[in-house]
Short mmCIF file of C-alpha atoms in Angstrom, two decimals:
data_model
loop_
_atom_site.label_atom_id
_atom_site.label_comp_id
_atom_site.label_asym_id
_atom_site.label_seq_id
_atom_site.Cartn_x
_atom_site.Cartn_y
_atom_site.Cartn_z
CA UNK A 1 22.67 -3.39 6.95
CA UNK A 2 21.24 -1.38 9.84
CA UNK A 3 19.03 -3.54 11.28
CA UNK A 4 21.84 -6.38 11.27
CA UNK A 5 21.82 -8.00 14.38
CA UNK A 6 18.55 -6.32 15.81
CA UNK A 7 15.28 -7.58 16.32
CA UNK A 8 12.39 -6.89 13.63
CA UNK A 9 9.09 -7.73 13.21
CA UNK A 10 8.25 -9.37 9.41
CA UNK A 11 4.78 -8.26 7.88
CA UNK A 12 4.21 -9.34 4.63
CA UNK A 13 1.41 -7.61 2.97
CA UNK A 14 -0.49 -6.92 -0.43
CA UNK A 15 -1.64 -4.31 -2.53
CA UNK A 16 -3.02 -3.30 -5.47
CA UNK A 17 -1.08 0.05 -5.40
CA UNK A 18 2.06 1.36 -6.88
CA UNK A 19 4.16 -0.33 -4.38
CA UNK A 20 7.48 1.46 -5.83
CA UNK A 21 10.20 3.53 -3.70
CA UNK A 22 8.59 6.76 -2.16
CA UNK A 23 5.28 6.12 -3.38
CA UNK A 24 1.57 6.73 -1.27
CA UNK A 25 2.28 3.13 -0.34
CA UNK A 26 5.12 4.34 1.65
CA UNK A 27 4.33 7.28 2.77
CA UNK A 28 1.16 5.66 4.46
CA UNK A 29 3.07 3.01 6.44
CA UNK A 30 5.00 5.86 8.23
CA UNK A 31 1.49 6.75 10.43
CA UNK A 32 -0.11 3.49 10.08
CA UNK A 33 -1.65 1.99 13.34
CA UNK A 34 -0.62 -1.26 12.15
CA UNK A 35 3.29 -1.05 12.92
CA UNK A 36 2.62 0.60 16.03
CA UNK A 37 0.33 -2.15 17.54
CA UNK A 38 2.22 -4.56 16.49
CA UNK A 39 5.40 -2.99 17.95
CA UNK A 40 2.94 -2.35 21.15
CA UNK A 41 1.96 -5.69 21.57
CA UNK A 42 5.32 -7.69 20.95
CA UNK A 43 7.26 -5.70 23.92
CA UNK A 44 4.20 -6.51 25.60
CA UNK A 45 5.09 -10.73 25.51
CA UNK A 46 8.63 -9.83 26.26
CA UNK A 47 10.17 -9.19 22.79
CA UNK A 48 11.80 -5.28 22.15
CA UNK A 49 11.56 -4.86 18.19
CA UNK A 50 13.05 -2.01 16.82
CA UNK A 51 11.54 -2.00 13.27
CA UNK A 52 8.88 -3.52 11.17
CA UNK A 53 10.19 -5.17 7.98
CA UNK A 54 7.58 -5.12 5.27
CA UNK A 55 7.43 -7.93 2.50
CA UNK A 56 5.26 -6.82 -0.19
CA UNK A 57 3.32 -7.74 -2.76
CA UNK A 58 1.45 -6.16 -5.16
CA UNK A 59 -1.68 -7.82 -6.97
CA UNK A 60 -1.54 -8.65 -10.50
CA UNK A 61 -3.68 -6.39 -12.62
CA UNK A 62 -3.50 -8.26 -15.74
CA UNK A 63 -6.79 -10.37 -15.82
CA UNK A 64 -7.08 -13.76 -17.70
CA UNK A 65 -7.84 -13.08 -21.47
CA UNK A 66 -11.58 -13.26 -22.31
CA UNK A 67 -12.57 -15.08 -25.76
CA UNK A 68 -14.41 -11.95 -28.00
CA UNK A 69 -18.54 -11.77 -28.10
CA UNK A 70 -19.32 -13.30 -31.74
CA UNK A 71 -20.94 -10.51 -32.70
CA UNK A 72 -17.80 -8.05 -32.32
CA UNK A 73 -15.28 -10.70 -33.95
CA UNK A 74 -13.49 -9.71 -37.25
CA UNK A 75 -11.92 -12.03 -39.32
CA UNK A 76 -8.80 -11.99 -42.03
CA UNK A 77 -8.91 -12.94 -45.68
CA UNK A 78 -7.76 -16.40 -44.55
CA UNK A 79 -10.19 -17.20 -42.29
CA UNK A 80 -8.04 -16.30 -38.66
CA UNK A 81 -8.91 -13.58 -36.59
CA UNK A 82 -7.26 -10.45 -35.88
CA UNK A 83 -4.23 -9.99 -33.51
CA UNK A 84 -6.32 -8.44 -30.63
CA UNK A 85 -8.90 -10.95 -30.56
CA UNK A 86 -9.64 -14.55 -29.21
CA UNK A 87 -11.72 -17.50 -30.40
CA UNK A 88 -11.52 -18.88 -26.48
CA UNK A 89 -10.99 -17.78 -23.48
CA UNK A 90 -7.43 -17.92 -22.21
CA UNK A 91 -6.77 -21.25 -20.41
CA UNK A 92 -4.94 -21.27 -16.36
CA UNK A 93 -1.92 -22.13 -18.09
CA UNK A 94 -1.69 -19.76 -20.53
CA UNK A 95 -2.70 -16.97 -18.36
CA UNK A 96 0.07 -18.80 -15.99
CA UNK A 97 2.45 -18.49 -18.28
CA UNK A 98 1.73 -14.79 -19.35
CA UNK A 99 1.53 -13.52 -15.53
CA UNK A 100 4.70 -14.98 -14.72
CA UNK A 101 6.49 -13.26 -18.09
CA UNK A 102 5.10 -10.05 -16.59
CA UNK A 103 6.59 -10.58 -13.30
CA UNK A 104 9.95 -11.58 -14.56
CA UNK A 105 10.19 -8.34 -16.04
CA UNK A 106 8.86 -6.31 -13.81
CA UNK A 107 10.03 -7.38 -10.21
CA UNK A 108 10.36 -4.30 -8.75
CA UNK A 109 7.10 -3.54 -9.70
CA UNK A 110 5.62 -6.72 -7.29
CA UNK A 111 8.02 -7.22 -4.90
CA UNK A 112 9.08 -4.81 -2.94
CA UNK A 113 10.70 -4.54 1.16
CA UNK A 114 10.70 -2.01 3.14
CA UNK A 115 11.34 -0.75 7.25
CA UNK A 116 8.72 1.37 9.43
CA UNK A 117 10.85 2.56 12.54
CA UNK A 118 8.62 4.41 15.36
CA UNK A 119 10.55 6.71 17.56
CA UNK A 120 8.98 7.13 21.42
CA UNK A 121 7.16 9.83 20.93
CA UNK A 122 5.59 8.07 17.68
CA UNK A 123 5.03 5.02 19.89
CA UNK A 124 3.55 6.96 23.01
CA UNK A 125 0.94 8.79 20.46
CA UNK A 126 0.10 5.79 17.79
CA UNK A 127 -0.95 3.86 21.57
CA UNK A 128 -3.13 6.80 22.66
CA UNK A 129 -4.69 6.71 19.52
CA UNK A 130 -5.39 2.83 20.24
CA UNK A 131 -6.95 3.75 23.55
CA UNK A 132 -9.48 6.66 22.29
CA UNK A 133 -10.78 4.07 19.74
CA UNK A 134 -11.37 1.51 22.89
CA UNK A 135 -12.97 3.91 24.38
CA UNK A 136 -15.12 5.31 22.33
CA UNK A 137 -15.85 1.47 21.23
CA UNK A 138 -16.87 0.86 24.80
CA UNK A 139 -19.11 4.00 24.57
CA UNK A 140 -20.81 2.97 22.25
CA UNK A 141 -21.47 -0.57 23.65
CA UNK A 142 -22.79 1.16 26.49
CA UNK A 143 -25.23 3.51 24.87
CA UNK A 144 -26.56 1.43 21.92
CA UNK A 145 -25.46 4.19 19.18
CA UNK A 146 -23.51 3.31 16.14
CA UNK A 147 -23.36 5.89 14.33
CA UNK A 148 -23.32 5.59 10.00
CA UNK A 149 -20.84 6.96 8.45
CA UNK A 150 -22.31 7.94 4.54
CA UNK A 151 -19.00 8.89 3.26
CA UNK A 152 -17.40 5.79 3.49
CA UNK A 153 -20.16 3.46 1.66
CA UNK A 154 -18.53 2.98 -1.47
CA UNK A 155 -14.61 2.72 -1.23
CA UNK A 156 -12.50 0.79 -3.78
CA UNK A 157 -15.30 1.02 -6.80
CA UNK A 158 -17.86 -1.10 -4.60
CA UNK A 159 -20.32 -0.71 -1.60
CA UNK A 160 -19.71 -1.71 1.63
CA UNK A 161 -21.08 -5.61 2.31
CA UNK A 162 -23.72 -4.35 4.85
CA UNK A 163 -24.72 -1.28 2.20
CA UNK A 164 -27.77 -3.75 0.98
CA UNK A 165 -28.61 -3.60 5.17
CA UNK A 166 -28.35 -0.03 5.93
CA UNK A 167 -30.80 0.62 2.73
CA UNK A 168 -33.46 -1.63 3.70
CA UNK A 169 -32.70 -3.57 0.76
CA UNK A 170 -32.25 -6.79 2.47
CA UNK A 171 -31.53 -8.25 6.07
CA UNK A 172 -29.16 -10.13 7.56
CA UNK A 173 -31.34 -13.08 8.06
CA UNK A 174 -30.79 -13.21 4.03
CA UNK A 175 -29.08 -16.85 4.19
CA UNK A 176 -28.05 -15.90 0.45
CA UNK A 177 -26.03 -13.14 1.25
CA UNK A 178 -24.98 -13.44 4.97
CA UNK A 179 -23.10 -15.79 7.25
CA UNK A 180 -23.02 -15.80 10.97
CA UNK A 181 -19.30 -16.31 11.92
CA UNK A 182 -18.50 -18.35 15.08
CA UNK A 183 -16.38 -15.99 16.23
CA UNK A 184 -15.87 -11.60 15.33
CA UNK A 185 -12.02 -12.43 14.63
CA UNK A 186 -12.40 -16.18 12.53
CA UNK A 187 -8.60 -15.61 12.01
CA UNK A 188 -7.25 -15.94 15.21
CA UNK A 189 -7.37 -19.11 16.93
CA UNK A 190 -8.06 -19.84 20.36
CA UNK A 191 -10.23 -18.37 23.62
CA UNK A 192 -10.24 -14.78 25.21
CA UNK A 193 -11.17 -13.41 28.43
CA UNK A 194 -10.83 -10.26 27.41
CA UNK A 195 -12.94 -8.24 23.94
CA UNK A 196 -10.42 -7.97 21.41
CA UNK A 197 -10.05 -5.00 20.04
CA UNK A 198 -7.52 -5.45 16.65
CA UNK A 199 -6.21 -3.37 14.29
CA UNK A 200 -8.66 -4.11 11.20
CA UNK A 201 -11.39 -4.03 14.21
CA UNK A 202 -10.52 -0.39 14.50
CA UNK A 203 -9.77 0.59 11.09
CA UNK A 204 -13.13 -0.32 10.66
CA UNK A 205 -14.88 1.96 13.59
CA UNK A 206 -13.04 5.08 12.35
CA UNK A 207 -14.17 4.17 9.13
CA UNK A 208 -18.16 3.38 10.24
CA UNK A 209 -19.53 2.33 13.64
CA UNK A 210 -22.26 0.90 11.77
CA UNK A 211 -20.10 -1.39 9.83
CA UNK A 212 -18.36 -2.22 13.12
CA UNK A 213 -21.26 -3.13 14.83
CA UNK A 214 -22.69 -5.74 11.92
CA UNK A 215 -18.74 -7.00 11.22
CA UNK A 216 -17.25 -7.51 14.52
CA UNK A 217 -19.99 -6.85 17.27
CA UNK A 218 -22.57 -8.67 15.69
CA UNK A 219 -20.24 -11.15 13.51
CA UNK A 220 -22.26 -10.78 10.34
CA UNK A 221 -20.06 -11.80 6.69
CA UNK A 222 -20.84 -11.68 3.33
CA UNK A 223 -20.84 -14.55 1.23
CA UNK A 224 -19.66 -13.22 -1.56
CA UNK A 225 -16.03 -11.63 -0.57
CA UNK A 226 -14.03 -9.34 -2.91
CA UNK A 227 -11.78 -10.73 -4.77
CA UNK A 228 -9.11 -8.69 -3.04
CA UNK A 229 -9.50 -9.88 0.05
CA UNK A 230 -9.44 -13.47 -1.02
CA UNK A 231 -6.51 -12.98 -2.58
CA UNK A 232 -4.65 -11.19 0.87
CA UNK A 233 -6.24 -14.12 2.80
CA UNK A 234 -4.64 -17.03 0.48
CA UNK A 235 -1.19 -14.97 0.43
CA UNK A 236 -0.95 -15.01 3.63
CA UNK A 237 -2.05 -18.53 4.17
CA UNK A 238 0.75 -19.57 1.60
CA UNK A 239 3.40 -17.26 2.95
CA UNK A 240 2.72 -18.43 6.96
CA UNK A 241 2.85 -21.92 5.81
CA UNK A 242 6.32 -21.30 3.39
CA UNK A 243 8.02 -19.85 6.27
CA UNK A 244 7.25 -22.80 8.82
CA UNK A 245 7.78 -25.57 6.08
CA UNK A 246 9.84 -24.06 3.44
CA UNK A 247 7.95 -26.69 1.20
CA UNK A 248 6.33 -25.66 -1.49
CA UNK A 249 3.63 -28.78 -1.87
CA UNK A 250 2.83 -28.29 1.73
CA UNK A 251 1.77 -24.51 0.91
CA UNK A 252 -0.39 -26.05 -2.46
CA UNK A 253 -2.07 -28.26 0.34
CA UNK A 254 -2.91 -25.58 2.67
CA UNK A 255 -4.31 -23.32 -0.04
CA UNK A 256 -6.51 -25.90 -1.33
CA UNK A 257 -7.38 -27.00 1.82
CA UNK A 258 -8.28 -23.02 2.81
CA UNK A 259 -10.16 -22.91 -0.43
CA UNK A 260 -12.54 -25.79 -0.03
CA UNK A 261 -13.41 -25.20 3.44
CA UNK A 262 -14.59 -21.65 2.24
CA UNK A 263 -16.90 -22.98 -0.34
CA UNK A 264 -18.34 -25.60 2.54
CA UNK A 265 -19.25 -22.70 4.31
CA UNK A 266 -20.92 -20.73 1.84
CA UNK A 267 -22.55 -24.14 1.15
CA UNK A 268 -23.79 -24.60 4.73
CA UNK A 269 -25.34 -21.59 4.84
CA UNK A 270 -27.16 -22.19 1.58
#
């Protein structure tokens, strides 16, 4: 093992990509700004990582099993229906059950670990990077202009949560569609002298200074998330809590517990 006896930084993360050997997956990590930052900012508390150790986990894409519309169900001589269809819709357990099969023989295809290495010269460039996007944040602070960016309103088959916004369609003050978080970065806990500037915080400025400016400047959320990013948030939730505990009940807790005060919010807001 080369990195036996070193010190690495774990990541866990998932996708809904391939997540095999040498695919885009992959190939991404090796220029994401992700490994560098996080490389960047642990030598910066005294720690000297020399790799980034990737746990991943790829999303089921089987979906629980939907009962068929009466109109489009066929029946055998003896009454039953076909093979392919369903009187009622598949219950937790049974989907449970059938996800878990799937996984069993397919690991490879949902668990998967790699390493991202940065040499100096990757380091030195991937921190520059870090430092244009703080600056041009800053600029734009100063000056008042967020610029839209009209390429990047749809991405993953749906529009971007402020899309409704941008159009006119609806405002922010919609309490039906938009929360005002305490705080641009909910998921990290404590005060800060200094504006943060993260990693998502400036995935999201390449991507759209407008969408910056309602998500991180201005703190504005959706109510309704993706489904996608619920499900990152709640692995990570479980896996932070596994790791500290090693006690599986404990992560049940948290999840629930992560769950419910979600649906308070939405609630509050109603």
């Amino acid at each position: 093992n080369l990195l036996a006896g070193t010190t690495v930084l774990i990541e866990h993360k998932t996708s809904s990509a391939d997540i095999e050997d040498g695919s885009a997956f992959w190939k991404r990590l090796r220029l994401d700004s992700q490994s560098s930052n996080y490389l960047t900012g642990s030598k910066a508390v005294g720690f000297d990582p020399k790799a980034v150790l990737f746990d991943v986990i790829r999303k089921p894409r089987i979906k629980p099993l939907k009962a068929t519309p009466v109109e489009s169900r066929k029946y055998k001589k003896d009454g039953g229906l076909y093979a392919n269809q369903r009187e009622n819709d598949e219950t937790i357990e049974e989907y449970r059950a059938r996800l878990r099969a799937d996984i069993e023989e397919n690991v490879d295809s949902y668990y998967k670990r790699g390493v991202v290495v940065r040499s100096i010269e990757e380091q030195k460039e991937a921190e520059a990077d870090a430092w244009d996007v703080a600056e041009q944040i800053s600029r734009a602070r100063l000056t008042g202009r967020w610029s839209r960016n009209v390429d990047a309103c749809e991405r993953y088959g749906r529009f971007c949560d402020h899309f409704a916004v941008c159009t006119g369609e609806t405002s922010h003050d919609n309490a039906t569609r938009y929360r005002r978080a305490s705080s641009a970065h909910e998921e990290l806990s404590g005060k800060h002298r200094l504006p943060l500037v993260t990693t998502s915080g400036m995935k999201c400025f390449r991507r759209c200074q407008r969408e910056y400016l309602f998500s991180y400047e201005q703190g504005y959320r959706s109510i309704e998330r993706a489904d996608a990013l619920a499900f990152g948030t709640l692995m990570h939730v479980g896996l932070e809590v596994w790791w500290k505990s090693v006690d599986i009940e404990a992560v049940y807790r948290e999840l629930r517990a992560k769950t419910d005060n979600e649906l308070h919010l939405v609630q509050a807001e109603e």
